[in-house]
Amino acid sequence: ILIFARHQACATLVRDSVKKRVFSDKIYWALVCGEPTSLHGNVNIPLQLQRGKWQQPCSIMDGGVHAITEWRVAKTSAVSGGVSLLEMMPQTTTRHQVRAHAAYGLKCPIVGDSVYYEPAQKLGRLTGHQAGYASAEAVAERAKIFGEDPPLMVH
């Protein structure tokens, strides 16, 4: 983003605002598989980059980086085992933070996320959090609705 100021006072105001990170609030909308157990909350799970490709939960003592994401449910639907539209607001900036927190913290991976979908299912099986979106019927219904590989650009 490039900002031009017409007056010195405006330039100073913008410069100081950028230094104070006034413009740093980010809101992401995510269509996720399943439904979170509450309507809003915070995910506070430290993350550590694995093989330079994806994040994995890790304690701070073992090299994890603080990662906090505030979230709220905007809409839910029972279609194909349940999908939800979430508003996610990262309070820190860690690579793949929103994706990892949806999968590991909420156990609701983003639809079409090839990196975090399988680990979220495995975590669900290990913790007993069996969601309807993992059933064979739900997977088949999602494939009919969204196609085999949804045309998503996931960052």
PDB file of C-alpha atoms in Angstrom:
ATOM      1  CA  ILE A   1       0.000   0.000   0.000  1.00  0.00           C
ATOM      2  CA  LEU A   2       1.310   3.400  -0.948  1.00  0.00           C
ATOM      3  CA  ILE A   3      -0.108   6.465   0.826  1.00  0.00           C
ATOM      4  CA  PHE A   4       0.421  10.028  -0.359  1.00  0.00           C
ATOM      5  CA  ALA A   5      -0.204  12.974   1.948  1.00  0.00           C
ATOM      6  CA  ARG A   6      -1.053  16.432   0.685  1.00  0.00           C
ATOM      7  CA  HIS A   7       0.070  18.193   3.900  1.00  0.00           C
ATOM      8  CA  GLN A   8       2.868  17.668   6.422  1.00  0.00           C
ATOM      9  CA  ALA A   9       0.394  17.287   9.294  1.00  0.00           C
ATOM     10  CA  CYS A  10      -1.390  14.468   7.457  1.00  0.00           C
ATOM     11  CA  ALA A  11       1.921  12.780   6.606  1.00  0.00           C
ATOM     12  CA  THR A  12       2.948  12.884  10.277  1.00  0.00           C
ATOM     13  CA  LEU A  13      -0.416  11.466  11.373  1.00  0.00           C
ATOM     14  CA  VAL A  14      -0.210   8.575   8.907  1.00  0.00           C
ATOM     15  CA  ARG A  15       3.443   7.837   9.758  1.00  0.00           C
ATOM     16  CA  ASP A  16       2.656   7.738  13.491  1.00  0.00           C
ATOM     17  CA  SER A  17      -0.421   5.562  12.889  1.00  0.00           C
ATOM     18  CA  VAL A  18       1.652   3.054  10.936  1.00  0.00           C
ATOM     19  CA  LYS A  19       4.279   2.965  13.700  1.00  0.00           C
ATOM     20  CA  LYS A  20       1.538   2.288  16.271  1.00  0.00           C
ATOM     21  CA  ARG A  21       0.092  -0.451  13.993  1.00  0.00           C
ATOM     22  CA  VAL A  22      -3.310   1.243  13.897  1.00  0.00           C
ATOM     23  CA  PHE A  23      -3.964  -0.277  10.449  1.00  0.00           C
ATOM     24  CA  SER A  24      -2.961  -3.800  11.443  1.00  0.00           C
ATOM     25  CA  ASP A  25      -6.429  -5.206  12.257  1.00  0.00           C
ATOM     26  CA  LYS A  26      -7.114  -8.048   9.854  1.00  0.00           C
ATOM     27  CA  ILE A  27     -10.344  -9.964   9.436  1.00  0.00           C
ATOM     28  CA  TYR A  28     -10.475 -13.195   7.457  1.00  0.00           C
ATOM     29  CA  TRP A  29     -13.607 -15.079   6.433  1.00  0.00           C
ATOM     30  CA  ALA A  30     -13.235 -18.842   6.344  1.00  0.00           C
ATOM     31  CA  LEU A  31     -15.649 -21.536   5.203  1.00  0.00           C
ATOM     32  CA  VAL A  32     -14.831 -24.458   7.464  1.00  0.00           C
ATOM     33  CA  CYS A  33     -15.910 -28.090   7.774  1.00  0.00           C
ATOM     34  CA  GLY A  34     -18.005 -28.746  10.849  1.00  0.00           C
ATOM     35  CA  GLU A  35     -19.293 -26.449  13.536  1.00  0.00           C
ATOM     36  CA  PRO A  36     -17.298 -25.030  16.475  1.00  0.00           C
ATOM     37  CA  THR A  37     -18.523 -25.963  19.941  1.00  0.00           C
ATOM     38  CA  SER A  38     -19.348 -22.315  20.795  1.00  0.00           C
ATOM     39  CA  LEU A  39     -20.298 -19.168  18.864  1.00  0.00           C
ATOM     40  CA  HIS A  40     -17.094 -17.192  19.535  1.00  0.00           C
ATOM     41  CA  GLY A  41     -13.801 -17.349  21.352  1.00  0.00           C
ATOM     42  CA  ASN A  42     -10.036 -17.258  21.144  1.00  0.00           C
ATOM     43  CA  VAL A  43      -7.587 -19.911  20.020  1.00  0.00           C
ATOM     44  CA  ASN A  44      -4.288 -19.572  21.873  1.00  0.00           C
ATOM     45  CA  ILE A  45      -2.060 -22.355  20.580  1.00  0.00           C
ATOM     46  CA  PRO A  46       1.679 -21.805  20.041  1.00  0.00           C
ATOM     47  CA  LEU A  47       2.801 -23.019  16.604  1.00  0.00           C
ATOM     48  CA  GLN A  48       6.078 -24.254  15.149  1.00  0.00           C
ATOM     49  CA  LEU A  49       6.931 -24.456  11.456  1.00  0.00           C
ATOM     50  CA  GLN A  50       7.577 -28.043  10.333  1.00  0.00           C
ATOM     51  CA  ARG A  51       9.901 -28.693   7.385  1.00  0.00           C
ATOM     52  CA  GLY A  52       9.286 -25.137   6.216  1.00  0.00           C
ATOM     53  CA  LYS A  53       5.804 -26.048   4.977  1.00  0.00           C
ATOM     54  CA  TRP A  54       3.141 -26.213   7.711  1.00  0.00           C
ATOM     55  CA  GLN A  55       2.534 -25.305  11.337  1.00  0.00           C
ATOM     56  CA  GLN A  56       2.156 -27.771  14.176  1.00  0.00           C
ATOM     57  CA  PRO A  57       1.095 -27.118  17.786  1.00  0.00           C
ATOM     58  CA  CYS A  58       4.175 -26.886  19.988  1.00  0.00           C
ATOM     59  CA  SER A  59       4.834 -25.547  23.483  1.00  0.00           C
ATOM     60  CA  ILE A  60       6.767 -22.310  23.857  1.00  0.00           C
ATOM     61  CA  MET A  61       9.468 -24.212  25.783  1.00  0.00           C
ATOM     62  CA  ASP A  62       9.959 -26.505  22.772  1.00  0.00           C
ATOM     63  CA  GLY A  63      10.325 -23.654  20.274  1.00  0.00           C
ATOM     64  CA  GLY A  64       6.703 -22.754  19.542  1.00  0.00           C
ATOM     65  CA  VAL A  65       5.771 -19.170  18.670  1.00  0.00           C
ATOM     66  CA  HIS A  66       2.872 -17.355  20.372  1.00  0.00           C
ATOM     67  CA  ALA A  67      -0.197 -17.382  18.118  1.00  0.00           C
ATOM     68  CA  ILE A  68      -3.610 -16.026  19.113  1.00  0.00           C
ATOM     69  CA  THR A  69      -6.693 -15.873  16.897  1.00  0.00           C
ATOM     70  CA  GLU A  70     -10.028 -14.384  17.914  1.00  0.00           C
ATOM     71  CA  TRP A  71     -12.998 -15.869  16.052  1.00  0.00           C
ATOM     72  CA  ARG A  72     -16.779 -15.853  15.814  1.00  0.00           C
ATOM     73  CA  VAL A  73     -19.365 -17.875  13.899  1.00  0.00           C
ATOM     74  CA  ALA A  74     -21.174 -15.839  11.240  1.00  0.00           C
ATOM     75  CA  LYS A  75     -23.349 -18.627   9.772  1.00  0.00           C
ATOM     76  CA  THR A  76     -23.702 -22.394   9.975  1.00  0.00           C
ATOM     77  CA  SER A  77     -25.359 -24.978   7.763  1.00  0.00           C
ATOM     78  CA  ALA A  78     -26.097 -28.672   8.215  1.00  0.00           C
ATOM     79  CA  VAL A  79     -25.214 -29.316   4.547  1.00  0.00           C
ATOM     80  CA  SER A  80     -22.715 -32.159   3.974  1.00  0.00           C
ATOM     81  CA  GLY A  81     -22.075 -32.923   7.621  1.00  0.00           C
ATOM     82  CA  GLY A  82     -21.989 -29.252   8.590  1.00  0.00           C
ATOM     83  CA  VAL A  83     -20.135 -26.215   7.345  1.00  0.00           C
ATOM     84  CA  SER A  84     -19.642 -22.861   9.050  1.00  0.00           C
ATOM     85  CA  LEU A  85     -18.633 -19.400   7.958  1.00  0.00           C
ATOM     86  CA  LEU A  86     -16.212 -17.965  10.498  1.00  0.00           C
ATOM     87  CA  GLU A  87     -14.859 -14.479  11.021  1.00  0.00           C
ATOM     88  CA  MET A  88     -11.254 -14.918  12.145  1.00  0.00           C
ATOM     89  CA  MET A  89      -9.118 -12.092  13.526  1.00  0.00           C
ATOM     90  CA  PRO A  90      -5.478 -12.996  14.161  1.00  0.00           C
ATOM     91  CA  GLN A  91      -3.972 -11.063  17.049  1.00  0.00           C
ATOM     92  CA  THR A  92      -0.458 -12.199  16.132  1.00  0.00           C
ATOM     93  CA  THR A  93       1.162 -12.820  12.763  1.00  0.00           C
ATOM     94  CA  THR A  94       2.404 -16.363  12.339  1.00  0.00           C
ATOM     95  CA  ARG A  95       2.545 -18.134   8.981  1.00  0.00           C
ATOM     96  CA  HIS A  96      -0.619 -20.213   8.340  1.00  0.00           C
ATOM     97  CA  GLN A  97      -1.955 -19.141  11.739  1.00  0.00           C
ATOM     98  CA  VAL A  98      -5.623 -18.887  10.745  1.00  0.00           C
ATOM     99  CA  ARG A  99      -5.510 -22.195   8.871  1.00  0.00           C
ATOM    100  CA  ALA A 100      -3.729 -24.028  11.697  1.00  0.00           C
ATOM    101  CA  HIS A 101      -5.975 -22.589  14.422  1.00  0.00           C
ATOM    102  CA  ALA A 102      -9.113 -23.553  12.485  1.00  0.00           C
ATOM    103  CA  ALA A 103      -7.826 -27.119  12.118  1.00  0.00           C
ATOM    104  CA  TYR A 104      -6.085 -27.723  15.454  1.00  0.00           C
ATOM    105  CA  GLY A 105      -7.882 -25.316  17.801  1.00  0.00           C
ATOM    106  CA  LEU A 106     -11.444 -25.484  16.512  1.00  0.00           C
ATOM    107  CA  LYS A 107     -11.103 -28.919  14.855  1.00  0.00           C
ATOM    108  CA  CYS A 108     -12.885 -27.361  11.857  1.00  0.00           C
ATOM    109  CA  PRO A 109     -10.415 -27.241   8.943  1.00  0.00           C
ATOM    110  CA  ILE A 110     -10.978 -24.813   6.080  1.00  0.00           C
ATOM    111  CA  VAL A 111     -12.856 -26.387   3.164  1.00  0.00           C
ATOM    112  CA  GLY A 112     -10.346 -27.487   0.517  1.00  0.00           C
ATOM    113  CA  ASP A 113      -7.260 -26.987   2.719  1.00  0.00           C
ATOM    114  CA  SER A 114      -5.037 -29.842   1.590  1.00  0.00           C
ATOM    115  CA  VAL A 115      -2.392 -29.126   4.252  1.00  0.00           C
ATOM    116  CA  TYR A 116      -4.426 -29.011   7.482  1.00  0.00           C
ATOM    117  CA  TYR A 117      -7.492 -31.153   6.678  1.00  0.00           C
ATOM    118  CA  GLU A 118      -5.869 -34.564   7.363  1.00  0.00           C
ATOM    119  CA  PRO A 119      -4.102 -33.511  10.619  1.00  0.00           C
ATOM    120  CA  ALA A 120      -7.408 -32.111  11.910  1.00  0.00           C
ATOM    121  CA  GLN A 121      -9.170 -35.412  11.189  1.00  0.00           C
ATOM    122  CA  LYS A 122      -6.382 -37.369  12.890  1.00  0.00           C
ATOM    123  CA  LEU A 123      -6.532 -35.062  15.925  1.00  0.00           C
ATOM    124  CA  GLY A 124     -10.312 -35.546  16.028  1.00  0.00           C
ATOM    125  CA  ARG A 125      -9.909 -39.315  16.109  1.00  0.00           C
ATOM    126  CA  LEU A 126      -7.258 -39.119  18.857  1.00  0.00           C
ATOM    127  CA  THR A 127      -9.295 -36.767  21.067  1.00  0.00           C
ATOM    128  CA  GLY A 128     -12.678 -38.356  20.467  1.00  0.00           C
ATOM    129  CA  HIS A 129     -13.979 -35.200  18.736  1.00  0.00           C
ATOM    130  CA  GLN A 130     -15.715 -37.051  15.909  1.00  0.00           C
ATOM    131  CA  ALA A 131     -17.383 -34.485  13.696  1.00  0.00           C
ATOM    132  CA  GLY A 132     -20.050 -35.271  11.138  1.00  0.00           C
ATOM    133  CA  TYR A 133     -17.989 -33.717   8.330  1.00  0.00           C
ATOM    134  CA  ALA A 134     -15.573 -36.683   8.372  1.00  0.00           C
ATOM    135  CA  SER A 135     -18.161 -39.366   7.580  1.00  0.00           C
ATOM    136  CA  ALA A 136     -18.109 -41.025   4.154  1.00  0.00           C
ATOM    137  CA  GLU A 137     -21.592 -39.649   3.395  1.00  0.00           C
ATOM    138  CA  ALA A 138     -20.579 -36.077   4.243  1.00  0.00           C
ATOM    139  CA  VAL A 139     -17.413 -36.320   2.144  1.00  0.00           C
ATOM    140  CA  ALA A 140     -19.432 -37.620  -0.838  1.00  0.00           C
ATOM    141  CA  GLU A 141     -22.048 -34.870  -0.435  1.00  0.00           C
ATOM    142  CA  ARG A 142     -19.331 -32.173  -0.252  1.00  0.00           C
ATOM    143  CA  ALA A 143     -17.730 -33.588  -3.399  1.00  0.00           C
ATOM    144  CA  LYS A 144     -21.097 -33.273  -5.189  1.00  0.00           C
ATOM    145  CA  ILE A 145     -21.596 -29.682  -3.998  1.00  0.00           C
ATOM    146  CA  PHE A 146     -18.049 -28.291  -4.172  1.00  0.00           C
ATOM    147  CA  GLY A 147     -16.445 -30.717  -6.638  1.00  0.00           C
ATOM    148  CA  GLU A 148     -13.489 -32.986  -5.936  1.00  0.00           C
ATOM    149  CA  ASP A 149     -11.049 -30.106  -5.466  1.00  0.00           C
ATOM    150  CA  PRO A 150     -12.774 -26.809  -4.668  1.00  0.00           C
ATOM    151  CA  PRO A 151     -11.256 -23.930  -6.674  1.00  0.00           C
ATOM    152  CA  LEU A 152      -9.779 -22.178  -3.635  1.00  0.00           C
ATOM    153  CA  MET A 153      -6.677 -20.089  -3.223  1.00  0.00           C
ATOM    154  CA  VAL A 154      -5.537 -20.845   0.324  1.00  0.00           C
ATOM    155  CA  HIS A 155      -2.647 -18.796   1.764  1.00  0.00           C
TER     156      HIS A 155
END
